[in-house]
JSON list of C-alpha atoms and ligand atoms in Angstrom, two decimals:
[
{"chain": "X", "resi": 270, "resn": "UNK", "atom": "CA", "xyz": [62.50, 38.34, 66.77]},
{"chain": "X", "resi": 271, "resn": "UNK", "atom": "CA", "xyz": [65.42, 37.96, 64.33]},
{"chain": "X", "resi": 272, "resn": "UNK", "atom": "CA", "xyz": [67.50, 34.85, 65.04]},
{"chain": "X", "resi": 273, "resn": "UNK", "atom": "CA", "xyz": [70.48, 35.79, 62.88]},
{"chain": "X", "resi": 274, "resn": "UNK", "atom": "CA", "xyz": [72.49, 39.00, 62.83]},
{"chain": "X", "resi": 275, "resn": "UNK", "atom": "CA", "xyz": [74.50, 39.69, 59.71]},
{"chain": "X", "resi": 276, "resn": "UNK", "atom": "CA", "xyz": [77.12, 42.32, 60.34]},
{"chain": "X", "resi": 277, "resn": "UNK", "atom": "CA", "xyz": [79.32, 43.84, 57.67]},
{"chain": "X", "resi": 278, "resn": "UNK", "atom": "CA", "xyz": [82.52, 45.81, 57.95]},
{"chain": "X", "resi": 279, "resn": "UNK", "atom": "CA", "xyz": [81.38, 48.17, 55.21]},
{"chain": "X", "resi": 280, "resn": "UNK", "atom": "CA", "xyz": [78.47, 49.01, 52.94]},
{"chain": "X", "resi": 281, "resn": "UNK", "atom": "CA", "xyz": [80.76, 47.86, 50.15]},
{"chain": "X", "resi": 282, "resn": "UNK", "atom": "CA", "xyz": [80.34, 44.28, 51.44]},
{"chain": "X", "resi": 283, "resn": "UNK", "atom": "CA", "xyz": [76.58, 44.37, 50.85]},
{"chain": "X", "resi": 284, "resn": "UNK", "atom": "CA", "xyz": [76.64, 43.09, 47.27]},
{"chain": "X", "resi": 285, "resn": "UNK", "atom": "CA", "xyz": [78.54, 39.92, 48.21]},
{"chain": "X", "resi": 286, "resn": "UNK", "atom": "CA", "xyz": [76.40, 39.31, 51.29]},
{"chain": "X", "resi": 287, "resn": "UNK", "atom": "CA", "xyz": [73.08, 39.73, 49.54]},
{"chain": "X", "resi": 288, "resn": "UNK", "atom": "CA", "xyz": [73.20, 36.02, 48.75]},
{"chain": "X", "resi": 289, "resn": "UNK", "atom": "CA", "xyz": [73.39, 35.32, 52.49]},
{"chain": "X", "resi": 290, "resn": "UNK", "atom": "CA", "xyz": [70.24, 37.29, 53.31]},
{"chain": "X", "resi": 291, "resn": "UNK", "atom": "CA", "xyz": [68.46, 35.85, 50.25]},
{"chain": "X", "resi": 292, "resn": "UNK", "atom": "CA", "xyz": [69.25, 32.31, 51.40]},
{"chain": "X", "resi": 293, "resn": "UNK", "atom": "CA", "xyz": [68.07, 33.03, 54.95]},
{"chain": "X", "resi": 294, "resn": "UNK", "atom": "CA", "xyz": [64.84, 34.46, 53.45]},
{"chain": "X", "resi": 295, "resn": "UNK", "atom": "CA", "xyz": [64.36, 31.34, 51.38]},
{"chain": "X", "resi": 296, "resn": "UNK", "atom": "CA", "xyz": [64.71, 29.21, 54.52]},
{"chain": "X", "resi": 297, "resn": "UNK", "atom": "CA", "xyz": [62.27, 31.44, 56.41]},
{"chain": "X", "resi": 298, "resn": "UNK", "atom": "CA", "xyz": [64.90, 32.51, 58.96]},
{"chain": "X", "resi": 299, "resn": "UNK", "atom": "CA", "xyz": [64.40, 35.98, 60.41]},
{"chain": "X", "resi": 300, "resn": "UNK", "atom": "CA", "xyz": [67.50, 38.16, 60.31]},
{"chain": "X", "resi": 301, "resn": "UNK", "atom": "CA", "xyz": [68.84, 41.69, 60.47]},
{"chain": "X", "resi": 302, "resn": "UNK", "atom": "CA", "xyz": [71.77, 43.29, 58.66]},
{"chain": "X", "resi": 303, "resn": "UNK", "atom": "CA", "xyz": [73.99, 45.95, 60.25]},
{"chain": "X", "resi": 304, "resn": "UNK", "atom": "CA", "xyz": [77.07, 47.78, 58.98]},
{"chain": "X", "resi": 305, "resn": "UNK", "atom": "CA", "xyz": [79.51, 48.19, 61.86]},
{"chain": "X", "resi": 306, "resn": "UNK", "atom": "CA", "xyz": [83.27, 48.24, 61.50]},
{"chain": "X", "resi": 307, "resn": "UNK", "atom": "CA", "xyz": [85.88, 46.78, 63.86]},
{"chain": "X", "resi": 308, "resn": "UNK", "atom": "CA", "xyz": [88.14, 49.70, 62.94]},
{"chain": "X", "resi": 309, "resn": "UNK", "atom": "CA", "xyz": [85.84, 52.63, 62.19]},
{"chain": "X", "resi": 310, "resn": "UNK", "atom": "CA", "xyz": [83.19, 52.02, 64.87]},
{"chain": "X", "resi": 311, "resn": "UNK", "atom": "CA", "xyz": [84.80, 49.61, 67.36]},
{"chain": "X", "resi": 312, "resn": "UNK", "atom": "CA", "xyz": [82.57, 50.66, 70.29]},
{"chain": "X", "resi": 313, "resn": "UNK", "atom": "CA", "xyz": [79.47, 49.80, 68.27]},
{"chain": "X", "resi": 314, "resn": "UNK", "atom": "CA", "xyz": [80.85, 46.34, 67.50]},
{"chain": "X", "resi": 315, "resn": "UNK", "atom": "CA", "xyz": [81.50, 45.69, 71.19]},
{"chain": "X", "resi": 316, "resn": "UNK", "atom": "CA", "xyz": [78.05, 46.91, 72.22]},
{"chain": "X", "resi": 317, "resn": "UNK", "atom": "CA", "xyz": [76.34, 44.94, 69.47]},
{"chain": "X", "resi": 318, "resn": "UNK", "atom": "CA", "xyz": [78.12, 41.72, 70.48]},
{"chain": "X", "resi": 319, "resn": "UNK", "atom": "CA", "xyz": [77.35, 42.23, 74.18]},
{"chain": "X", "resi": 320, "resn": "UNK", "atom": "CA", "xyz": [73.65, 42.94, 73.51]},
{"chain": "X", "resi": 321, "resn": "UNK", "atom": "CA", "xyz": [73.14, 40.19, 70.90]},
{"chain": "X", "resi": 322, "resn": "UNK", "atom": "CA", "xyz": [71.97, 37.36, 73.24]},
{"chain": "X", "resi": 323, "resn": "UNK", "atom": "CA", "xyz": [69.42, 39.54, 75.05]},
{"chain": "X", "resi": 324, "resn": "UNK", "atom": "CA", "xyz": [68.10, 40.73, 71.68]},
{"chain": "X", "resi": 325, "resn": "UNK", "atom": "CA", "xyz": [67.34, 37.12, 70.79]},
{"chain": "X", "resi": 326, "resn": "UNK", "atom": "CA", "xyz": [70.07, 36.52, 68.23]},
{"chain": "X", "resi": 327, "resn": "UNK", "atom": "CA", "xyz": [71.31, 32.93, 68.24]},
{"chain": "X", "resi": 328, "resn": "UNK", "atom": "CA", "xyz": [73.94, 33.15, 65.49]},
{"chain": "X", "resi": 329, "resn": "UNK", "atom": "CA", "xyz": [76.07, 36.03, 64.23]},
{"chain": "X", "resi": 330, "resn": "UNK", "atom": "CA", "xyz": [77.42, 36.11, 60.69]},
{"chain": "X", "resi": 331, "resn": "UNK", "atom": "CA", "xyz": [80.25, 38.62, 60.34]},
{"chain": "X", "resi": 332, "resn": "UNK", "atom": "CA", "xyz": [81.64, 39.53, 56.92]},
{"chain": "X", "resi": 333, "resn": "UNK", "atom": "CA", "xyz": [84.66, 41.70, 56.32]},
{"chain": "X", "resi": 334, "resn": "UNK", "atom": "CA", "xyz": [87.48, 42.21, 53.89]},
{"chain": "X", "resi": 335, "resn": "UNK", "atom": "CA", "xyz": [91.15, 43.03, 54.32]},
{"chain": "X", "resi": 336, "resn": "UNK", "atom": "CA", "xyz": [92.33, 42.53, 57.90]},
{"chain": "X", "resi": 337, "resn": "UNK", "atom": "CA", "xyz": [88.91, 41.02, 58.70]},
{"chain": "X", "resi": 338, "resn": "UNK", "atom": "CA", "xyz": [89.10, 41.50, 62.43]},
{"chain": "X", "resi": 339, "resn": "UNK", "atom": "CA", "xyz": [85.33, 41.89, 62.60]},
{"chain": "X", "resi": 340, "resn": "UNK", "atom": "CA", "xyz": [84.38, 38.21, 63.15]},
{"chain": "X", "resi": 341, "resn": "UNK", "atom": "CA", "xyz": [87.24, 37.79, 65.63]},
{"chain": "X", "resi": 342, "resn": "UNK", "atom": "CA", "xyz": [86.30, 40.88, 67.62]},
{"chain": "X", "resi": 343, "resn": "UNK", "atom": "CA", "xyz": [82.68, 39.76, 67.77]},
{"chain": "X", "resi": 344, "resn": "UNK", "atom": "CA", "xyz": [83.77, 36.30, 68.95]},
{"chain": "X", "resi": 345, "resn": "UNK", "atom": "CA", "xyz": [85.90, 37.98, 71.62]},
{"chain": "X", "resi": 346, "resn": "UNK", "atom": "CA", "xyz": [82.86, 39.79, 73.03]},
{"chain": "X", "resi": 347, "resn": "UNK", "atom": "CA", "xyz": [80.23, 37.07, 72.58]},
{"chain": "X", "resi": 348, "resn": "UNK", "atom": "CA", "xyz": [79.92, 33.33, 73.18]},
{"chain": "X", "resi": 349, "resn": "UNK", "atom": "CA", "xyz": [77.27, 33.02, 70.46]},
{"chain": "X", "resi": 350, "resn": "UNK", "atom": "CA", "xyz": [78.30, 31.01, 67.39]},
{"chain": "X", "resi": 351, "resn": "UNK", "atom": "CA", "xyz": [80.12, 33.39, 65.03]},
{"chain": "X", "resi": 352, "resn": "UNK", "atom": "CA", "xyz": [80.41, 32.59, 61.33]},
{"chain": "X", "resi": 353, "resn": "UNK", "atom": "CA", "xyz": [83.04, 34.60, 59.48]},
{"chain": "X", "resi": 354, "resn": "UNK", "atom": "CA", "xyz": [82.89, 35.38, 55.77]},
{"chain": "X", "resi": 355, "resn": "UNK", "atom": "CA", "xyz": [86.12, 36.71, 54.22]},
{"chain": "X", "resi": 356, "resn": "UNK", "atom": "CA", "xyz": [85.28, 39.29, 51.56]},
{"chain": "X", "resi": 357, "resn": "UNK", "atom": "CA", "xyz": [87.58, 39.02, 48.56]},
{"chain": "X", "resi": 358, "resn": "UNK", "atom": "CA", "xyz": [87.93, 42.58, 47.40]},
{"chain": "X", "resi": 359, "resn": "UNK", "atom": "CA", "xyz": [91.45, 43.39, 48.47]},
{"chain": "X", "resi": 360, "resn": "UNK", "atom": "CA", "xyz": [94.54, 43.24, 46.28]},
{"chain": "X", "resi": 361, "resn": "UNK", "atom": "CA", "xyz": [95.14, 39.80, 47.82]},
{"chain": "X", "resi": 362, "resn": "UNK", "atom": "CA", "xyz": [91.82, 38.45, 46.61]},
{"chain": "X", "resi": 363, "resn": "UNK", "atom": "CA", "xyz": [90.52, 37.74, 50.08]},
{"chain": "X", "resi": 364, "resn": "UNK", "atom": "CA", "xyz": [93.37, 35.44, 51.14]},
{"chain": "X", "resi": 365, "resn": "UNK", "atom": "CA", "xyz": [94.29, 38.00, 53.80]},
{"chain": "X", "resi": 366, "resn": "UNK", "atom": "CA", "xyz": [90.80, 37.87, 55.33]},
{"chain": "X", "resi": 367, "resn": "UNK", "atom": "CA", "xyz": [90.55, 34.12, 54.96]},
{"chain": "X", "resi": 368, "resn": "UNK", "atom": "CA", "xyz": [93.71, 33.50, 56.94]},
{"chain": "X", "resi": 369, "resn": "UNK", "atom": "CA", "xyz": [92.86, 36.14, 59.55]},
{"chain": "X", "resi": 370, "resn": "UNK", "atom": "CA", "xyz": [89.48, 34.52, 60.19]},
{"chain": "X", "resi": 371, "resn": "UNK", "atom": "CA", "xyz": [90.71, 30.93, 60.07]},
{"chain": "X", "resi": 372, "resn": "UNK", "atom": "CA", "xyz": [93.69, 31.57, 62.35]},
{"chain": "X", "resi": 373, "resn": "UNK", "atom": "CA", "xyz": [91.86, 32.60, 65.48]},
{"chain": "X", "resi": 374, "resn": "UNK", "atom": "CA", "xyz": [93.75, 31.95, 68.71]},
{"chain": "X", "resi": 375, "resn": "UNK", "atom": "CA", "xyz": [92.75, 28.78, 70.58]},
{"chain": "X", "resi": 376, "resn": "UNK", "atom": "CA", "xyz": [89.80, 29.51, 72.88]},
{"chain": "X", "resi": 377, "resn": "UNK", "atom": "CA", "xyz": [88.04, 32.01, 70.62]},
{"chain": "X", "resi": 378, "resn": "UNK", "atom": "CA", "xyz": [86.64, 30.10, 67.62]},
{"chain": "X", "resi": 379, "resn": "UNK", "atom": "CA", "xyz": [85.09, 31.52, 64.46]},
{"chain": "X", "resi": 380, "resn": "UNK", "atom": "CA", "xyz": [83.57, 29.24, 61.82]},
{"chain": "X", "resi": 381, "resn": "UNK", "atom": "CA", "xyz": [85.40, 30.35, 58.68]},
{"chain": "X", "resi": 382, "resn": "UNK", "atom": "CA", "xyz": [83.63, 30.16, 55.32]},
{"chain": "X", "resi": 383, "resn": "UNK", "atom": "CA", "xyz": [85.28, 30.35, 51.91]},
{"chain": "X", "resi": 384, "resn": "UNK", "atom": "CA", "xyz": [86.13, 33.73, 50.39]},
{"chain": "X", "resi": 385, "resn": "UNK", "atom": "CA", "xyz": [82.78, 35.35, 49.51]},
{"chain": "X", "resi": 386, "resn": "UNK", "atom": "CA", "xyz": [81.06, 32.25, 50.93]},
{"chain": "X", "resi": 387, "resn": "UNK", "atom": "CA", "xyz": [77.84, 34.12, 51.64]},
{"chain": "X", "resi": 388, "resn": "UNK", "atom": "CA", "xyz": [75.42, 31.33, 50.81]},
{"chain": "X", "resi": 389, "resn": "UNK", "atom": "CA", "xyz": [77.26, 28.75, 52.90]},
{"chain": "X", "resi": 390, "resn": "UNK", "atom": "CA", "xyz": [77.28, 31.16, 55.84]},
{"chain": "X", "resi": 391, "resn": "UNK", "atom": "CA", "xyz": [73.47, 31.21, 55.72]},
{"chain": "X", "resi": 392, "resn": "UNK", "atom": "CA", "xyz": [73.30, 27.43, 55.40]},
{"chain": "X", "resi": 393, "resn": "UNK", "atom": "CA", "xyz": [75.72, 26.91, 58.27]},
{"chain": "X", "resi": 394, "resn": "UNK", "atom": "CA", "xyz": [73.66, 29.28, 60.42]},
{"chain": "X", "resi": 395, "resn": "UNK", "atom": "CA", "xyz": [70.59, 27.27, 59.44]},
{"chain": "X", "resi": 396, "resn": "UNK", "atom": "CA", "xyz": [72.32, 24.04, 60.50]},
{"chain": "X", "resi": 397, "resn": "UNK", "atom": "CA", "xyz": [73.06, 25.53, 63.94]},
{"chain": "X", "resi": 398, "resn": "UNK", "atom": "CA", "xyz": [69.49, 26.80, 64.33]},
{"chain": "X", "resi": 399, "resn": "UNK", "atom": "CA", "xyz": [68.03, 23.50, 63.10]},
{"chain": "X", "resi": 400, "resn": "UNK", "atom": "CA", "xyz": [69.23, 21.81, 66.27]},
{"chain": "X", "resi": 401, "resn": "UNK", "atom": "CA", "xyz": [66.58, 23.74, 68.21]},
{"chain": "X", "resi": 402, "resn": "UNK", "atom": "CA", "xyz": [64.07, 25.10, 65.67]},
{"chain": "X", "resi": 403, "resn": "UNK", "atom": "CA", "xyz": [61.96, 22.50, 63.88]},
{"chain": "X", "resi": 404, "resn": "UNK", "atom": "CA", "xyz": [60.74, 24.78, 61.06]},
{"chain": "X", "resi": 405, "resn": "UNK", "atom": "CA", "xyz": [64.37, 25.56, 60.21]},
{"chain": "X", "resi": 406, "resn": "UNK", "atom": "CA", "xyz": [65.19, 21.83, 60.26]},
{"chain": "X", "resi": 407, "resn": "UNK", "atom": "CA", "xyz": [62.37, 21.19, 57.78]},
{"chain": "X", "resi": 408, "resn": "UNK", "atom": "CA", "xyz": [63.32, 24.12, 55.55]},
{"chain": "X", "resi": 409, "resn": "UNK", "atom": "CA", "xyz": [66.93, 23.00, 55.46]},
{"chain": "X", "resi": 410, "resn": "UNK", "atom": "CA", "xyz": [65.92, 19.43, 54.63]},
{"chain": "X", "resi": 411, "resn": "UNK", "atom": "CA", "xyz": [63.78, 20.74, 51.74]},
{"chain": "X", "resi": 412, "resn": "UNK", "atom": "CA", "xyz": [66.63, 22.91, 50.53]},
{"chain": "X", "resi": 413, "resn": "UNK", "atom": "CA", "xyz": [68.98, 19.92, 50.48]},
{"chain": "X", "resi": 414, "resn": "UNK", "atom": "CA", "xyz": [66.44, 17.80, 48.64]},
{"chain": "X", "resi": 415, "resn": "UNK", "atom": "CA", "xyz": [65.87, 20.49, 46.01]},
{"chain": "X", "resi": 416, "resn": "UNK", "atom": "CA", "xyz": [69.60, 20.94, 45.63]},
{"chain": "X", "resi": 417, "resn": "UNK", "atom": "CA", "xyz": [70.01, 17.23, 45.01]},
{"chain": "X", "resi": 418, "resn": "UNK", "atom": "CA", "xyz": [67.19, 17.37, 42.46]},
{"chain": "X", "resi": 419, "resn": "UNK", "atom": "CA", "xyz": [65.11, 14.81, 44.33]},
{"chain": "T", "resi": 996, "resn": "LIG", "atom": "C1", "xyz": [86.80, 46.14, 55.45]},
{"chain": "T", "resi": 996, "resn": "LIG", "atom": "O1", "xyz": [87.47, 46.91, 54.55]},
{"chain": "T", "resi": 996, "resn": "LIG", "atom": "C2", "xyz": [85.39, 46.06, 54.95]},
{"chain": "T", "resi": 996, "resn": "LIG", "atom": "O2", "xyz": [84.76, 44.90, 55.41]},
{"chain": "T", "resi": 996, "resn": "LIG", "atom": "C3", "xyz": [85.55, 46.08, 53.45]},
{"chain": "T", "resi": 996, "resn": "LIG", "atom": "O3", "xyz": [85.56, 44.76, 52.91]},
{"chain": "T", "resi": 996, "resn": "LIG", "atom": "C4", "xyz": [86.93, 46.71, 53.27]},
{"chain": "T", "resi": 996, "resn": "LIG", "atom": "C5", "xyz": [86.87, 48.01, 52.50]},
{"chain": "T", "resi": 996, "resn": "LIG", "atom": "O4", "xyz": [85.95, 48.89, 53.12]},
{"chain": "T", "resi": 996, "resn": "LIG", "atom": "P1", "xyz": [85.47, 50.23, 52.37]},
{"chain": "T", "resi": 996, "resn": "LIG", "atom": "O5", "xyz": [86.69, 51.09, 52.26]},
{"chain": "T", "resi": 996, "resn": "LIG", "atom": "O6", "xyz": [84.90, 49.81, 51.04]},
{"chain": "T", "resi": 996, "resn": "LIG", "atom": "O7", "xyz": [84.42, 50.84, 53.27]},
{"chain": "T", "resi": 996, "resn": "LIG", "atom": "O8", "xyz": [86.83, 46.66, 56.74]}
]
């Protein structure tokens, strides 16, 4: 059963977020990617967030550009950890999304990555999962060792 759901506001976010799915693959973490928009298909976002725990997801990564309400809306409908990735394709270079994701109202947190921070979103999801899943803990430790060149 996939542990991580990656949801994107648009197909146009796929190229940036490929690094996220590649990193999850490398760590051996099962995941699924879905395109659902907070603005174009809001009912689908709500239903997805409500169903996520019973489908076995333990972390949701939500990536969106411009207003970037997607991670916030998901966090409103689900108590699962939500990691937001601002996509930097707007005329404002992603600053709009970054601030929208970072400035969630108190009580509804979203872990905000850097603009286009797809790889770190995967690694942060891995860190959350590593608390409970030993194979993920080992894979993450290996990744960190390789990264350090040890
Ligand atoms: C956001 O609007 C999406 O996440 C995307 O980054 C941006 C543009 O979407 P498209 O017009 O390319 O579908 O909701």
